[in-house]
XYZ file of C-alpha atoms in Angstrom:
612
model
C 168.133 57.268 72.492
C 169.434 58.545 69.133
C 165.920 59.696 68.245
C 165.652 61.757 71.447
C 169.151 63.252 70.841
C 168.182 64.139 67.278
C 165.002 65.823 68.462
C 166.962 67.755 71.110
C 169.561 68.937 68.601
C 166.899 69.933 66.122
C 165.171 71.883 68.891
C 168.431 73.694 69.804
C 169.140 74.537 66.157
C 165.600 75.813 65.742
C 165.915 78.001 68.830
C 169.316 79.387 67.627
C 167.866 80.176 64.249
C 164.905 81.848 65.868
C 167.258 83.915 68.069
C 169.418 84.909 65.068
C 166.338 85.848 63.142
C 165.011 88.038 66.002
C 168.397 89.673 66.765
C 169.837 90.089 63.230
C 166.788 90.760 61.120
C 166.381 94.342 62.345
C 170.099 95.226 61.668
C 170.597 93.285 58.435
C 170.549 96.310 56.136
C 172.801 98.338 58.480
C 175.297 95.525 58.721
C 175.359 95.032 54.957
C 175.843 98.737 54.384
C 178.548 98.828 57.041
C 180.284 95.877 55.396
C 180.175 97.641 52.046
C 181.685 100.740 53.612
C 184.453 98.662 55.222
C 185.218 97.023 51.892
C 185.210 100.390 50.202
C 187.568 101.822 52.863
C 189.869 98.856 52.431
C 189.860 99.397 48.688
C 190.611 103.077 49.152
C 193.424 102.237 51.572
C 194.989 99.886 49.030
C 194.624 102.529 46.309
C 196.140 105.082 48.659
C 199.000 102.722 49.387
C 199.609 102.248 45.684
C 199.541 105.976 45.113
C 201.926 106.492 48.010
C 204.306 103.967 46.491
C 204.047 105.617 43.116
C 204.550 108.990 44.787
C 207.682 107.771 46.478
C 208.897 106.359 43.241
C 208.230 109.652 41.527
C 209.950 111.596 44.268
C 212.922 109.341 44.073
C 212.955 109.806 40.347
C 212.760 113.587 40.751
C 215.539 113.538 43.240
C 217.667 111.718 40.732
C 217.105 114.596 38.288
C 214.206 113.586 36.134
C 212.313 116.641 34.689
C 209.773 115.159 32.410
C 207.552 113.844 35.099
C 206.399 117.152 36.687
C 203.115 116.945 34.959
C 202.551 113.423 36.186
C 203.376 114.484 39.722
C 200.840 117.259 39.612
C 198.262 114.840 38.316
C 199.043 112.414 41.040
C 198.775 115.108 43.691
C 195.366 116.097 42.414
C 194.336 112.503 42.447
C 195.682 112.147 45.977
C 193.745 115.240 47.050
C 190.516 113.892 45.624
C 191.159 110.564 47.341
C 191.697 112.348 50.624
C 188.448 114.302 50.164
C 186.625 111.088 49.355
C 188.184 109.457 52.449
C 187.000 112.424 54.530
C 183.523 112.042 53.096
C 183.596 108.346 53.905
C 184.660 109.081 57.488
C 181.778 111.535 57.754
C 179.338 108.955 56.444
C 180.800 106.402 58.845
C 180.082 108.776 61.735
C 176.521 109.251 60.556
C 176.136 105.519 60.251
C 177.513 105.082 63.774
C 174.973 107.633 65.068
C 172.245 105.774 63.199
C 173.422 102.528 64.800
C 173.203 104.155 68.238
C 169.661 105.365 67.518
C 168.683 101.986 66.221
C 170.141 100.354 69.330
C 167.917 102.578 71.453
C 164.915 101.613 69.364
C 165.907 97.966 69.733
C 165.979 98.380 73.524
C 162.539 99.950 73.445
C 161.308 97.110 71.280
C 162.817 94.606 73.701
C 161.016 96.286 76.628
C 157.766 96.229 74.657
C 158.332 92.594 73.748
C 158.988 91.697 77.374
C 155.774 93.451 78.424
C 153.850 91.658 75.762
C 155.409 88.364 76.736
C 154.358 89.032 80.332
C 150.822 89.900 79.180
C 150.834 86.782 76.996
C 151.832 84.698 80.009
C 148.954 86.162 82.010
C 146.541 85.514 79.152
C 147.806 81.970 78.906
C 147.264 81.558 82.657
C 143.717 82.920 82.331
C 143.173 80.693 79.342
C 144.280 77.665 81.303
C 142.013 78.653 84.192
C 139.053 79.127 81.846
C 139.788 75.791 80.231
C 139.733 74.193 83.676
C 136.400 75.897 84.391
C 135.024 74.741 81.064
C 136.156 71.236 81.859
C 134.471 71.472 85.268
C 131.286 72.783 83.680
C 131.363 69.959 81.160
C 131.629 67.466 83.994
C 128.779 69.225 85.853
C 126.706 69.149 82.674
C 127.299 65.442 82.336
C 126.243 64.925 85.945
C 123.120 67.031 85.400
C 122.287 65.013 82.301
C 122.618 61.823 84.298
C 120.492 63.349 87.097
C 117.912 64.495 84.553
C 117.722 61.007 83.114
C 117.290 59.652 86.630
C 114.535 62.217 87.342
C 112.820 61.327 84.080
C 112.898 57.667 85.051
C 111.518 58.521 88.494
C 108.854 60.738 86.910
C 107.829 57.906 84.631
C 107.665 55.580 87.613
C 105.635 58.141 89.582
C 103.281 58.591 86.646
C 102.727 54.859 86.519
C 102.186 54.820 90.299
C 99.830 57.819 89.956
C 97.827 56.042 87.269
C 97.581 53.004 89.498
C 96.521 55.129 92.481
C 94.047 56.980 90.301
C 92.448 53.692 89.307
C 92.334 52.701 92.960
C 90.830 56.108 93.838
C 88.098 55.634 91.244
C 87.320 52.259 92.747
C 87.252 53.757 96.246
C 85.062 56.627 95.013
C 82.616 54.163 93.489
C 82.598 52.215 96.734
C 82.190 55.462 98.683
C 79.304 56.461 96.445
C 77.573 53.190 97.115
C 78.168 53.564 100.847
C 76.866 57.148 100.752
C 73.726 56.001 98.975
C 73.201 53.357 101.643
C 73.933 55.929 104.343
C 71.445 58.378 102.802
C 68.804 55.671 102.736
C 69.446 54.923 106.401
C 69.422 58.638 107.243
C 66.201 59.088 105.325
C 64.623 56.364 107.424
C 66.000 57.960 110.587
C 64.725 61.366 109.448
C 61.267 59.940 108.885
C 61.310 58.526 112.387
C 62.553 61.819 113.826
C 59.891 63.724 111.879
C 57.217 61.492 113.368
C 58.626 62.078 116.841
C 58.900 65.861 116.212
C 55.320 65.995 114.970
C 54.206 64.245 118.113
C 56.204 66.666 120.276
C 54.859 69.682 118.324
C 51.277 68.471 118.755
C 51.833 68.163 122.493
C 53.459 71.615 122.647
C 50.646 73.104 120.558
C 48.066 71.728 122.948
C 50.032 73.083 125.908
C 50.416 76.480 124.175
C 46.680 76.634 123.565
C 45.964 75.857 127.205
C 48.454 78.528 128.363
C 46.918 81.114 126.011
C 43.413 80.275 127.223
C 44.617 80.669 130.829
C 46.146 84.051 129.980
C 42.933 85.256 128.333
C 40.814 84.184 131.320
C 42.856 86.362 133.727
C 40.574 89.083 135.170
C 41.418 92.608 134.137
C 42.185 95.383 136.605
C 39.191 97.095 138.212
C 40.551 100.507 137.180
C 40.491 99.603 133.475
C 44.142 100.496 132.969
C 46.898 98.147 131.882
C 48.571 96.727 134.975
C 52.158 97.650 135.590
C 53.174 94.058 136.178
C 52.011 90.963 134.353
C 49.125 88.968 135.841
C 49.755 85.569 137.395
C 48.301 83.907 134.359
C 50.572 85.901 132.054
C 53.493 85.084 134.293
C 52.499 81.458 134.013
C 52.317 81.874 130.265
C 55.772 83.387 130.106
C 57.132 80.760 132.409
C 55.555 77.677 130.834
C 55.130 78.473 127.140
C 57.804 77.720 124.589
C 58.432 80.387 121.959
C 59.515 79.698 118.340
C 62.863 81.288 119.122
C 63.426 78.560 121.764
C 63.058 75.663 119.329
C 66.376 74.118 118.141
C 68.536 76.810 119.608
C 66.366 79.769 118.574
C 66.159 79.162 114.793
C 62.576 78.194 113.993
C 59.749 79.929 112.164
C 56.007 79.840 111.696
C 56.326 76.715 109.574
C 57.361 74.787 112.719
C 53.889 75.413 114.198
C 51.045 73.702 112.428
C 48.160 75.793 111.198
C 45.805 74.460 113.833
C 48.154 75.604 116.619
C 48.413 79.174 115.278
C 44.668 79.373 114.609
C 43.971 78.044 118.099
C 46.269 80.645 119.641
C 44.599 83.453 117.632
C 41.136 82.270 118.613
C 42.169 81.950 122.250
C 43.437 85.528 122.465
C 40.800 86.972 120.121
C 42.987 88.194 117.241
C 41.838 88.260 113.641
C 44.217 87.779 110.680
C 44.950 91.487 110.169
C 45.740 92.065 113.838
C 47.964 88.996 113.923
C 49.869 90.074 110.802
C 50.225 93.630 112.083
C 51.503 92.391 115.447
C 53.748 89.788 113.846
C 55.436 91.989 111.261
C 55.627 95.349 113.015
C 57.153 93.782 116.147
C 54.665 95.678 118.327
C 55.659 99.094 117.068
C 52.925 99.868 114.540
C 49.845 97.964 115.675
C 47.018 100.067 117.099
C 44.658 97.940 119.182
C 41.866 99.726 120.953
C 40.883 97.537 123.834
C 42.805 96.168 126.765
C 42.093 92.561 125.871
C 43.738 92.863 122.481
C 46.769 94.618 123.999
C 47.065 91.878 126.600
C 46.727 89.371 123.785
C 49.538 91.044 121.877
C 51.635 90.969 125.024
C 50.886 87.285 125.350
C 51.757 86.728 121.694
C 54.950 88.677 122.208
C 55.769 86.521 125.226
C 55.372 83.376 123.115
C 57.980 84.600 120.649
C 55.807 85.820 117.768
C 56.846 89.446 118.099
C 60.428 90.750 118.078
C 62.487 93.887 118.490
C 61.484 96.994 116.520
C 63.368 97.698 113.287
C 65.527 100.846 112.840
C 63.344 102.426 110.170
C 64.121 106.119 110.800
C 67.119 107.899 109.311
C 69.082 109.407 112.180
C 72.019 110.808 110.136
C 72.999 111.091 106.506
C 76.371 112.421 105.356
C 78.991 112.193 102.597
C 81.552 109.783 104.020
C 84.198 109.748 101.258
C 85.243 111.535 98.104
C 84.641 108.396 96.037
C 82.733 105.155 96.507
C 82.410 103.873 100.100
C 83.363 100.227 100.602
C 83.238 99.352 104.308
C 81.549 100.345 107.577
C 81.891 99.074 111.164
C 80.595 100.154 114.580
C 82.919 100.563 117.536
C 82.227 97.915 120.212
C 82.402 100.466 123.060
C 81.342 103.864 121.636
C 78.627 105.308 119.441
C 81.226 105.703 116.729
C 81.374 104.379 113.157
C 84.444 103.690 111.019
C 84.155 103.850 107.227
C 86.587 103.038 104.417
C 86.417 104.101 100.800
C 88.094 104.295 97.428
C 89.733 107.602 98.431
C 92.345 105.543 100.417
C 91.154 106.852 103.804
C 89.577 105.400 106.930
C 87.317 107.893 108.689
C 85.855 107.850 112.209
C 82.431 109.434 112.813
C 81.017 110.344 116.234
C 77.339 109.355 115.963
C 76.642 110.216 119.619
C 77.226 113.902 118.841
C 75.301 113.811 115.524
C 78.342 115.351 113.877
C 78.655 115.207 110.092
C 82.335 116.100 110.318
C 84.754 113.191 110.787
C 86.204 112.759 114.233
C 89.459 111.558 112.632
C 90.889 110.720 109.194
C 93.322 107.790 109.203
C 95.737 107.846 106.272
C 98.646 105.692 105.169
C 97.065 103.496 102.524
C 98.111 103.954 98.896
C 94.953 102.362 97.419
C 91.256 101.965 98.198
C 90.122 100.510 101.549
C 88.257 97.161 101.355
C 87.356 96.449 104.993
C 87.605 97.935 108.495
C 87.310 96.287 111.907
C 87.833 97.159 115.588
C 89.404 95.041 118.271
C 87.154 94.050 121.211
C 88.314 97.039 123.300
C 87.750 99.613 120.556
C 91.322 100.874 120.993
C 92.666 99.653 117.639
C 91.217 99.716 114.153
C 92.316 97.354 111.400
C 91.974 98.186 107.707
C 92.755 96.314 104.473
C 93.563 97.827 101.113
C 94.015 97.231 97.403
C 97.743 98.023 97.750
C 98.331 94.404 98.950
C 98.636 95.487 102.598
C 96.801 95.852 105.907
C 97.276 98.543 108.557
C 96.615 99.019 112.260
C 95.801 102.447 113.746
C 95.176 103.498 117.353
C 91.826 105.203 117.900
C 93.037 107.402 120.748
C 95.758 109.324 118.871
C 94.809 108.324 115.267
C 98.374 107.164 114.572
C 99.426 104.435 112.151
C 101.038 101.715 114.282
C 101.691 98.768 111.975
C 101.819 98.116 108.233
C 101.509 94.456 107.188
C 102.821 93.754 103.688
C 103.484 90.385 102.094
C 100.428 89.502 100.007
C 100.717 89.523 96.214
C 97.068 90.498 95.670
C 94.606 92.978 97.152
C 93.694 92.237 100.771
C 89.927 91.922 101.194
C 89.456 91.164 104.914
C 91.278 91.100 108.249
C 90.369 90.102 111.809
C 92.123 89.950 115.166
C 93.061 86.402 116.176
C 94.628 86.734 119.623
C 93.995 90.303 120.701
C 96.046 92.381 120.478
C 98.866 90.061 119.448
C 97.894 88.490 116.146
C 95.958 89.384 113.010
C 94.738 87.182 110.153
C 94.302 88.586 106.633
C 92.646 87.147 103.526
C 93.684 88.162 100.023
C 92.989 87.661 96.341
C 96.408 85.943 96.084
C 94.585 82.813 97.358
C 96.264 82.801 100.764
C 95.483 83.629 104.373
C 98.337 85.029 106.465
C 98.633 85.174 110.255
C 100.723 88.113 111.522
C 102.459 88.671 114.852
C 102.068 92.381 115.669
C 104.977 92.267 118.122
C 107.512 91.420 115.420
C 105.448 92.825 112.482
C 106.057 89.562 110.608
C 104.014 86.829 108.965
C 104.264 83.697 111.129
C 102.024 81.387 109.104
C 100.570 81.221 105.587
C 97.562 79.087 104.734
C 97.076 78.238 101.063
C 93.372 78.227 100.258
C 93.604 77.764 96.492
C 91.006 80.465 95.805
C 90.624 84.217 96.324
C 89.363 85.108 99.808
C 86.561 87.700 99.957
C 85.861 87.703 103.711
C 86.751 85.905 106.935
C 85.669 85.702 110.578
C 87.104 84.174 113.763
C 85.023 82.146 116.198
C 86.323 83.650 119.460
C 88.824 86.099 120.943
C 91.509 83.411 120.875
C 90.881 82.884 117.183
C 91.103 79.116 117.475
C 89.024 78.677 114.310
C 89.160 80.880 111.221
C 86.273 80.745 108.744
C 86.903 82.134 105.254
C 84.647 82.657 102.246
C 86.097 82.261 98.757
C 85.605 82.917 95.066
C 85.338 79.159 94.341
C 81.998 79.038 96.265
C 83.507 77.332 99.332
C 83.494 78.196 103.025
C 86.717 76.900 104.575
C 87.367 76.194 108.258
C 90.918 76.472 109.684
C 91.905 75.291 113.170
C 95.139 77.154 114.005
C 95.805 74.970 117.042
C 96.110 71.744 115.051
C 96.944 73.284 111.638
C 94.206 71.128 110.150
C 91.466 72.174 107.790
C 87.940 70.991 108.500
C 85.480 69.968 105.800
C 84.510 72.741 103.387
C 80.917 73.846 102.846
C 79.990 74.424 99.203
C 77.663 77.306 98.298
C 75.774 77.688 94.990
C 77.831 80.747 93.926
C 80.869 82.753 94.994
C 80.774 84.183 98.505
C 80.863 87.927 99.178
C 80.764 88.125 102.994
C 80.519 86.224 106.274
C 79.252 87.200 109.735
C 78.949 85.297 113.023
C 76.217 85.466 115.629
C 77.279 86.621 119.075
C 77.250 83.053 120.483
C 79.336 81.849 117.475
C 76.795 79.095 116.767
C 75.388 80.562 113.543
C 77.003 81.969 110.427
C 75.407 84.043 107.672
C 76.901 83.954 104.202
C 75.940 86.355 101.400
C 76.178 84.588 98.040
C 76.432 86.028 94.549
C 73.247 84.210 93.454
C 71.341 86.934 95.399
C 70.659 84.825 98.469
C 71.832 84.807 102.081
C 72.472 81.441 103.693
C 72.192 80.734 107.426
C 74.473 77.937 108.664
C 74.384 76.078 111.968
C 78.089 75.671 112.805
C 77.322 72.847 115.212
C 76.107 70.805 112.247
C 78.061 72.556 109.484
C 74.993 72.741 107.282
C 72.655 75.338 105.798
C 69.435 75.594 107.800
C 67.776 78.571 106.102
C 67.941 80.699 102.939
C 66.866 84.363 102.739
C 65.921 85.938 99.435
C 63.454 88.291 97.773
C 62.474 88.908 94.192
C 63.837 92.486 94.358
C 66.955 91.680 96.381
C 70.240 91.700 94.372
C 73.741 91.460 95.823
C 75.454 94.713 94.804
C 79.090 93.601 94.309
C 81.661 90.867 95.023
C 82.426 92.340 98.458
C 78.883 93.223 99.618
C 78.668 92.776 103.423
C 75.739 91.321 105.378
C 75.420 91.597 109.171
C 73.755 90.025 112.238
C 72.204 92.323 114.811
C 73.464 92.211 118.416
C 70.870 89.624 119.486
C 71.532 87.409 116.466
C 67.809 87.333 115.583
C 67.883 89.671 112.575
C 69.935 89.853 109.376
C 70.530 92.938 107.245
C 72.085 93.245 103.801
C 72.175 95.973 101.176
C 70.908 95.511 97.641
C 71.819 96.793 94.192
C 68.530 98.756 94.081
C 69.646 100.960 97.009
C 67.409 99.294 99.613
C 68.463 97.484 102.773
C 66.588 94.248 103.448
C 66.052 93.051 107.028
C 65.011 89.436 107.658
C 64.114 87.699 110.886
C 66.108 84.510 111.445
C 62.768 82.710 111.514
C 62.725 83.219 107.764
C 60.449 86.123 106.865
C 61.297 89.583 105.524
C 60.496 92.180 108.200
C 61.171 95.437 106.357
C 63.179 97.247 103.704
C 64.964 100.508 104.429
C 65.166 103.283 101.851
C 67.593 106.165 101.662
C 70.317 105.208 99.218
C 69.941 106.110 95.559
C 72.585 103.625 94.361
C 73.787 100.157 95.338
C 74.538 99.511 99.028
C 77.963 97.912 99.569
C 78.049 97.238 103.318
C 75.894 97.388 106.458
C 76.755 97.052 110.152
C 74.534 96.679 113.233
C 75.558 98.492 116.380
C 76.565 96.012 119.122
C 75.166 98.257 121.877
C 71.837 99.525 120.536
C 69.340 99.030 117.749
C 71.091 101.211 115.142
C 72.208 100.279 111.645
C 74.951 101.939 109.531
C 75.229 101.551 105.758
C 77.488 102.793 102.939
C 77.140 102.604 99.189
C 78.466 103.595 95.812
C 77.178 107.156 96.088
C 79.798 108.112 98.788
C 76.996 108.373 101.364
C 76.761 106.866 104.835
C 73.301 106.579 106.437
C 72.594 105.796 110.103
C 69.174 104.228 110.834
C 67.558 104.150 114.267
C 64.312 102.852 115.764
C 63.552 106.141 117.527
């Protein structure tokens, strides 16, 4: 208890001393000077009192008749006068000192106000300091928690790494087992294939014999008595057309000369009386350039055409040629309902051209893009046109009024391709940011993003509902996406990166242009490559070069770096090459309504080919 009392007293004494120091320190000199003046006044008062006493004594002495002290009295009066003057001076100085004290008191009040303000500011700073200390303490506690969490995550990561290593070992074991099973499966499939080949050879021999009989029956038909070609086919020819099986009818229409043995073809040529030159002319000019003099040969060609050896004529004539864009042209697409072509180029514009009027002036110029156009496409009604651009966006215009309706932005790389998924509600886009995005045009928003893992160069959809999306990528893979189940089917690996895709009209076959200067034909029912198209002079022009099916799905066209357009029959042979471009051809498009082909290239030019 005594210790606490001692501490309390010491604290009070310290506070009193501090108060005295603050209140007296500023007036110490004034007080000392005032005390000196008071002492001096007291001394002067005592001297004055003494002089007054002496003066009274002198006066009393004078009144008693003393004469010798006049001089002393005068001296004393002088002294008294000087003392009075000095007293007056002291009173004056006292007044000045009093005024100084008043001024100093005012300054003291000002200092007190300033001190109070600073004390208030100090209190606020102390409050802020306490708050910041509390925050620092909270942050320290959070840091400790994060350190503990980090240690926990590190432990979990270590555990996951160990689990991953274990799973990796198991995966290697499963892969080895899978490899062994695949080898066994391939052996079994090889045996099955041998059996199927034997059965197919037997079937082909039977069909060849039947074809030969049908051809012989067609040749034996009597000609018209007038010597002219009959307007309608003879009964034998009708029987030939009805009973014979053409190469285009084998395995869904994809079969070539190699599927007929040499004896069958030779037998057919002998039966109808064609030599090698006539057969080649008929086979490769599709009936358009073969001049046969007699009726028998023409009937034979008709019979050969009926059996599937002759196809539609190729669009070899240049119908129109015009400068489509100010810079390089990248994309071209026919309207599904009109004789109209849409082109896109590096000048950031989409242009519509009316081919039916043979006009070299654009019907409309669709603007809105801030970078070069990569692809264009119509919806099935031809009312909307969809374009993609290097500015990471895609846009939708209406063909009727040429107005920009929607702008779809959200990709972080240039958008290379776009297609309608559920017309006219949804659109799917593929980009170099390694994603595919599905957009709802009603809300102008991305409703789904599919992560492909590789840059997308082109994509197609299997039907108007867009249930399956097929995309071609830089990593050489064709990917299949089912938007109804959100599952990805097995990928198909190509030998090089993919530049374009196109579907046949029945959605059973897919062509894929590959950067190794080949075009692959895939059967989507089997998800495998069934044919490869190439030529020693054919070179894919760029990473976004577009190939195209014709409307019947029996011919394939693609532009080359040498400025030519190569046209193959799906049976496997090169039918013709089209000239007209002086530089590389970037894209081609077959008309869906007639046998016309549009192409664009690096020299700004668009060329329309026709068969008449």
